[in-house]
PDB file of C-alpha atoms in Angstrom:
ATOM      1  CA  UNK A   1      -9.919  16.123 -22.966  1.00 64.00           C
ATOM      2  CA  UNK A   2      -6.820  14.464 -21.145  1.00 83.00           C
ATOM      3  CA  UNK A   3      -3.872  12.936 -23.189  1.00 96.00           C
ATOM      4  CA  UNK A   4      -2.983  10.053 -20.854  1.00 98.00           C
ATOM      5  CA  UNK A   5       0.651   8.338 -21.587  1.00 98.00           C
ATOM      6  CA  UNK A   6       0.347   5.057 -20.080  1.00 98.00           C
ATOM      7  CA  UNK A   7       3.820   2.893 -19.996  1.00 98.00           C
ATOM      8  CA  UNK A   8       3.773  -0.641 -20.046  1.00 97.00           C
ATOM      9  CA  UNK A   9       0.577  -0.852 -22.279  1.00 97.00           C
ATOM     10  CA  UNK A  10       0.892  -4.286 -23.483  1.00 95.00           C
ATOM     11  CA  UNK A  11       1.577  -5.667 -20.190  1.00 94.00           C
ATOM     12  CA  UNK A  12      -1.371  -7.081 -18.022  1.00 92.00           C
ATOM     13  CA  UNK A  13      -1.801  -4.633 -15.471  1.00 95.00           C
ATOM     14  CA  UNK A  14      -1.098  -1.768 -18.644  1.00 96.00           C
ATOM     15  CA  UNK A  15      -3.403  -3.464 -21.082  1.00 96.00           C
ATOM     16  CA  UNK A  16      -6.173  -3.823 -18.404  1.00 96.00           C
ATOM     17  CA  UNK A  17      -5.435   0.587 -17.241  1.00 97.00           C
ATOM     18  CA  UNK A  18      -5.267   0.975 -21.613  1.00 98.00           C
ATOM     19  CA  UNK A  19      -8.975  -0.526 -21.819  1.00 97.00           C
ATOM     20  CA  UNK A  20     -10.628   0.795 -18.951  1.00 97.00           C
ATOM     21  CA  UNK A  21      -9.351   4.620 -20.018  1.00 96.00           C
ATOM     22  CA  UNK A  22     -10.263   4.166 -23.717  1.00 96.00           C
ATOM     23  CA  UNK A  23     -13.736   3.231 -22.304  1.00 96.00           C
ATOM     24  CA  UNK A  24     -14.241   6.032 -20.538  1.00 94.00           C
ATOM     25  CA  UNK A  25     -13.314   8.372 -23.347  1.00 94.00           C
ATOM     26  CA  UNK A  26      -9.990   9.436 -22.615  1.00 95.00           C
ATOM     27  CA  UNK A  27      -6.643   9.821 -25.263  1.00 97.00           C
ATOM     28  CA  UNK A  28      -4.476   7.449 -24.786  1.00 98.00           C
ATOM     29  CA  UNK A  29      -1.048   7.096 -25.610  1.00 98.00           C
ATOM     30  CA  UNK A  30      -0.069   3.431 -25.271  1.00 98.00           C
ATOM     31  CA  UNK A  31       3.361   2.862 -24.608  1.00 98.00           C
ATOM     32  CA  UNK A  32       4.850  -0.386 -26.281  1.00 96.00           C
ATOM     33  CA  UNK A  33       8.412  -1.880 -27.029  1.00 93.00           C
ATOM     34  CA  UNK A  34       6.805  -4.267 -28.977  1.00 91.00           C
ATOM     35  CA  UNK A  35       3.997  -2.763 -31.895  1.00 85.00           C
ATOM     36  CA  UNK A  36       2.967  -6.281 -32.767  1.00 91.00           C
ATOM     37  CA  UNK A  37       2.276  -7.118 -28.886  1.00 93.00           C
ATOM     38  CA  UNK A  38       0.464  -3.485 -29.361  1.00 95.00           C
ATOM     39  CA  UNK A  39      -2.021  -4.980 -32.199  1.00 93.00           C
ATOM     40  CA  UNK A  40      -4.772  -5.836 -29.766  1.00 93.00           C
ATOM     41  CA  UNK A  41      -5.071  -2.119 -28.549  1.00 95.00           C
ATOM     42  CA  UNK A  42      -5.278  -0.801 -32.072  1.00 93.00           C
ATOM     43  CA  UNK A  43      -9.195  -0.635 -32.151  1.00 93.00           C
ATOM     44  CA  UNK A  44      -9.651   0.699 -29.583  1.00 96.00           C
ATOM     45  CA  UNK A  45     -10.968   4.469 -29.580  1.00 96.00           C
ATOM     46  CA  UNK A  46      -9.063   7.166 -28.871  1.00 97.00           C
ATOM     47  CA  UNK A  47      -5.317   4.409 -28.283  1.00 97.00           C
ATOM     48  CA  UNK A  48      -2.302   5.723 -30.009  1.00 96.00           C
ATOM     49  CA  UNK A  49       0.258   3.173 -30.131  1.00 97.00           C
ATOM     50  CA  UNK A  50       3.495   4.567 -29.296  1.00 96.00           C
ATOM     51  CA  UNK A  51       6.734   2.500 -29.824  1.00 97.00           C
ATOM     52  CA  UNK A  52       9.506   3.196 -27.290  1.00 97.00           C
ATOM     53  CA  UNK A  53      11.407   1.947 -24.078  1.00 97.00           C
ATOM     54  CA  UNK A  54      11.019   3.402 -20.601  1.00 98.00           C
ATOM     55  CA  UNK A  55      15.063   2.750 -20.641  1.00 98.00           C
ATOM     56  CA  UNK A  56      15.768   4.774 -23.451  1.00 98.00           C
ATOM     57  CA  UNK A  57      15.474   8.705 -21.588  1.00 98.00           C
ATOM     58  CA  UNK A  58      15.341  10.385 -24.845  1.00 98.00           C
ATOM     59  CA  UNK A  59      12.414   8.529 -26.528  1.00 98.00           C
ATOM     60  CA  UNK A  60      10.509   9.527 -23.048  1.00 98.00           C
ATOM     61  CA  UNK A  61      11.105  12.887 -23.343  1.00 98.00           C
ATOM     62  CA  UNK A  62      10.103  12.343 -27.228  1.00 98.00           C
ATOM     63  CA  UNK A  63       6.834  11.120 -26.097  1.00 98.00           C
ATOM     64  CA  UNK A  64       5.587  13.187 -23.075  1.00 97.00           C
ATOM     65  CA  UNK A  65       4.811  16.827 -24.497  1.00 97.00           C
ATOM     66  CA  UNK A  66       0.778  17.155 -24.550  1.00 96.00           C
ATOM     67  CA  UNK A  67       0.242  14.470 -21.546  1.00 97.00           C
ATOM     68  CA  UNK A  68      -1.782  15.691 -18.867  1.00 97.00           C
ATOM     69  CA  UNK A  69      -1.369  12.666 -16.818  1.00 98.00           C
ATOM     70  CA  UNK A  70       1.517   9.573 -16.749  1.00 98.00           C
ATOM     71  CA  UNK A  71       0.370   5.971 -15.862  1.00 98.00           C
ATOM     72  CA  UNK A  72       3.202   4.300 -15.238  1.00 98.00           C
ATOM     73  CA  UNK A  73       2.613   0.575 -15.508  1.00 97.00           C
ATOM     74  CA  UNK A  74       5.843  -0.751 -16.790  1.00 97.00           C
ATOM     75  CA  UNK A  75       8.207  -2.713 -15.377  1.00 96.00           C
ATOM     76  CA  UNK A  76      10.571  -5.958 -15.336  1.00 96.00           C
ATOM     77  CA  UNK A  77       9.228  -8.795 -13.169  1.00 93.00           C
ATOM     78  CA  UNK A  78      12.067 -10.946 -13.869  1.00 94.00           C
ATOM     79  CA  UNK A  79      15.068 -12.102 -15.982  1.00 95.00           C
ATOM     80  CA  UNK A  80      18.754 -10.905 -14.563  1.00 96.00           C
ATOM     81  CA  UNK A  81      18.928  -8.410 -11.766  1.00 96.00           C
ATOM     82  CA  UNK A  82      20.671  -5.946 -14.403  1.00 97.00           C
ATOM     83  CA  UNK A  83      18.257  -5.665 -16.646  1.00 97.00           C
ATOM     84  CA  UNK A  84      15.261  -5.258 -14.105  1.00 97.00           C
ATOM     85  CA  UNK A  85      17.282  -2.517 -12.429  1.00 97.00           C
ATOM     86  CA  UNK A  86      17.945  -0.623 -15.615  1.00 97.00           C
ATOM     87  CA  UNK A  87      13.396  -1.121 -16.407  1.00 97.00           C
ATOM     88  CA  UNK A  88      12.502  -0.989 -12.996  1.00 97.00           C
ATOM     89  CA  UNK A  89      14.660   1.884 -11.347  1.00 97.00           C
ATOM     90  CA  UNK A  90      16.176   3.687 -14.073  1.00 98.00           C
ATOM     91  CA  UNK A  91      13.659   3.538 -16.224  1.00 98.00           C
ATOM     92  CA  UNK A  92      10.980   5.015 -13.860  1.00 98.00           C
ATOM     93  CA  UNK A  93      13.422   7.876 -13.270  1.00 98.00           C
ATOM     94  CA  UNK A  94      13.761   8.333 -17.453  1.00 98.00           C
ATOM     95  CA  UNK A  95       9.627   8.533 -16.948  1.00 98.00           C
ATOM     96  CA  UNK A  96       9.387  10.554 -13.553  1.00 98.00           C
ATOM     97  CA  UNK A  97      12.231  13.148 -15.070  1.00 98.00           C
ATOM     98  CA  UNK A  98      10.546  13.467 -18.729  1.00 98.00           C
ATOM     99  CA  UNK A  99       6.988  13.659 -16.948  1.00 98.00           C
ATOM    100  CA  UNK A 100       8.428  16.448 -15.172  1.00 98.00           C
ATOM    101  CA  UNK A 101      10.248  17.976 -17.716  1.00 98.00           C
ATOM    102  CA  UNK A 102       7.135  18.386 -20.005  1.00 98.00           C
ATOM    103  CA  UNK A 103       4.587  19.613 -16.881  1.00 97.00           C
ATOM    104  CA  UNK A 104       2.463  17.017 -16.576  1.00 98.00           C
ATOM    105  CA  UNK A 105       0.482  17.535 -14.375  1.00 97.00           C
ATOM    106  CA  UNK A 106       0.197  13.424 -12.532  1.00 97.00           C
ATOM    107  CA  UNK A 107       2.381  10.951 -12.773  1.00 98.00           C
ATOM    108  CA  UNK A 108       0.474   7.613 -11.202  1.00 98.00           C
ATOM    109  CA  UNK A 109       3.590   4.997 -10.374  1.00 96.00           C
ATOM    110  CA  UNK A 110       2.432   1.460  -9.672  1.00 93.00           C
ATOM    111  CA  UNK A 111       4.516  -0.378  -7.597  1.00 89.00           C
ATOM    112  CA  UNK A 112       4.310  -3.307  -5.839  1.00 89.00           C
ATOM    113  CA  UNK A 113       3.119  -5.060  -3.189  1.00 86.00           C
ATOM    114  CA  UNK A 114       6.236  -7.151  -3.478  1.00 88.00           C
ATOM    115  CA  UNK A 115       8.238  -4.440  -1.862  1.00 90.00           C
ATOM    116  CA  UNK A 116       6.857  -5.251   1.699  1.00 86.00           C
ATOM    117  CA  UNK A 117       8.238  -9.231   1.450  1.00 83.00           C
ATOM    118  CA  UNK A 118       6.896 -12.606   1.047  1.00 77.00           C
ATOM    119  CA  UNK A 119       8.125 -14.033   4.320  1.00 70.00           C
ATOM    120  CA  UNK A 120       5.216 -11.829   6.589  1.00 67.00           C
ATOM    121  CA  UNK A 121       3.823 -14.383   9.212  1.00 69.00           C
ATOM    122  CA  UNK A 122       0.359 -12.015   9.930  1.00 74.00           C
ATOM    123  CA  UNK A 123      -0.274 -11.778   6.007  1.00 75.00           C
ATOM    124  CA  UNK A 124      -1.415  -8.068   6.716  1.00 81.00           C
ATOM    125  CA  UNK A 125       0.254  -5.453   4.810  1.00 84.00           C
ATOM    126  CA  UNK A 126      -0.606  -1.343   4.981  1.00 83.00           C
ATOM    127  CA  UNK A 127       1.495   1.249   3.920  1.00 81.00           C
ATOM    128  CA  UNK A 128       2.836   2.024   7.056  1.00 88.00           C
ATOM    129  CA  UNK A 129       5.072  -1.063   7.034  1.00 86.00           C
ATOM    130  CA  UNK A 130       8.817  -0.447   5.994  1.00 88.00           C
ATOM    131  CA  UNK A 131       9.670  -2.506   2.751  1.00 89.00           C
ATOM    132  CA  UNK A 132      11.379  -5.880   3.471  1.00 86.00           C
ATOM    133  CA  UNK A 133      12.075  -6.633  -0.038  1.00 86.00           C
ATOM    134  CA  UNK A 134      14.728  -9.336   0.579  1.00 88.00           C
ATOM    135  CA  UNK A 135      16.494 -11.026  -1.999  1.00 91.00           C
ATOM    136  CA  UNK A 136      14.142 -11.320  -4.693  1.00 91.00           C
ATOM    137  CA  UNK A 137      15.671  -8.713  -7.886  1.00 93.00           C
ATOM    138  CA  UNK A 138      12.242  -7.933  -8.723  1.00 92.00           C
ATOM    139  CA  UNK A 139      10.656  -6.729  -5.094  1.00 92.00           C
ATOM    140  CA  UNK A 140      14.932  -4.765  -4.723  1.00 93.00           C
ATOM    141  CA  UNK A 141      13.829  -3.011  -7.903  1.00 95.00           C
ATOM    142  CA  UNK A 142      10.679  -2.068  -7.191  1.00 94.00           C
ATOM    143  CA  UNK A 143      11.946  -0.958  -3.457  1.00 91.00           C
ATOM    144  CA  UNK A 144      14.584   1.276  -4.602  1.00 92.00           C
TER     145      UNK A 144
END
């Protein structure tokens, strides 16, 4: 059975990605700054709540030994530029380094359409497309 790590876990998207793995069966280590935010996903078989901070490198390479696979859900979608660079950018590196560090074997990094602009006057969008993140701190972030 897979150990899954999912970051972000009491987020939308990650609380969604939390349910839909613990019905399917899997182990899941849910990923939460905030345990009383966590208290919904307690029930749920087969969740581990895991305190910790995607900024905080040491805690993710606390939390990452036994993980087959890394959903990496977490992420700042606003407040000052600062602190979504530190969650968005440097805090996917503490993730994408510790992931690596402990041979995991998938790291799954969700990202944003955001990255390819708002200001798109066909409203079509494929990966193809350079990012045109423009000023917005969150869709930088996400970019870099």
């Amino acid at each position: 059975m897979s150990t899954i790590l999912i970051t972000g876990a009491t987020g939308f998207l990650g609380g969604v990605v939390v349910r839909r793995a613990a019905a399917e069966g899997a182990q899941i280590r849910a990923l939460a700054r905030s345990p009383e935010k966590a208290a919904p996903l307690r029930d749920l078989p087969g969740v581990e709540i895991v305190p910790g901070d995607i900024t905080d490198a040491d805690r993710m390479r606390e939390v990452m030994p036994g993980c087959d696979v890394v959903i990496h859900c977490a992420a700042a979608t606003s407040g000052p530029p600062d602190l979504q660079q530190r969650a968005n950018v440097e805090g996917t590196r503490n993730v994408a380094a510790a992931a690596g560090a402990a041979g995991v074997r998938r790291l799954v990094h969700v990202s944003s359409i955001a990255v390819y602009g708002f200001r798109r006057q066909d409203n079509v969008i494929t990966e193809d497309m350079p990012p045109q993140p423009g000023r917005v701190a969150y869709a930088i972030t996400k970019t870099a």
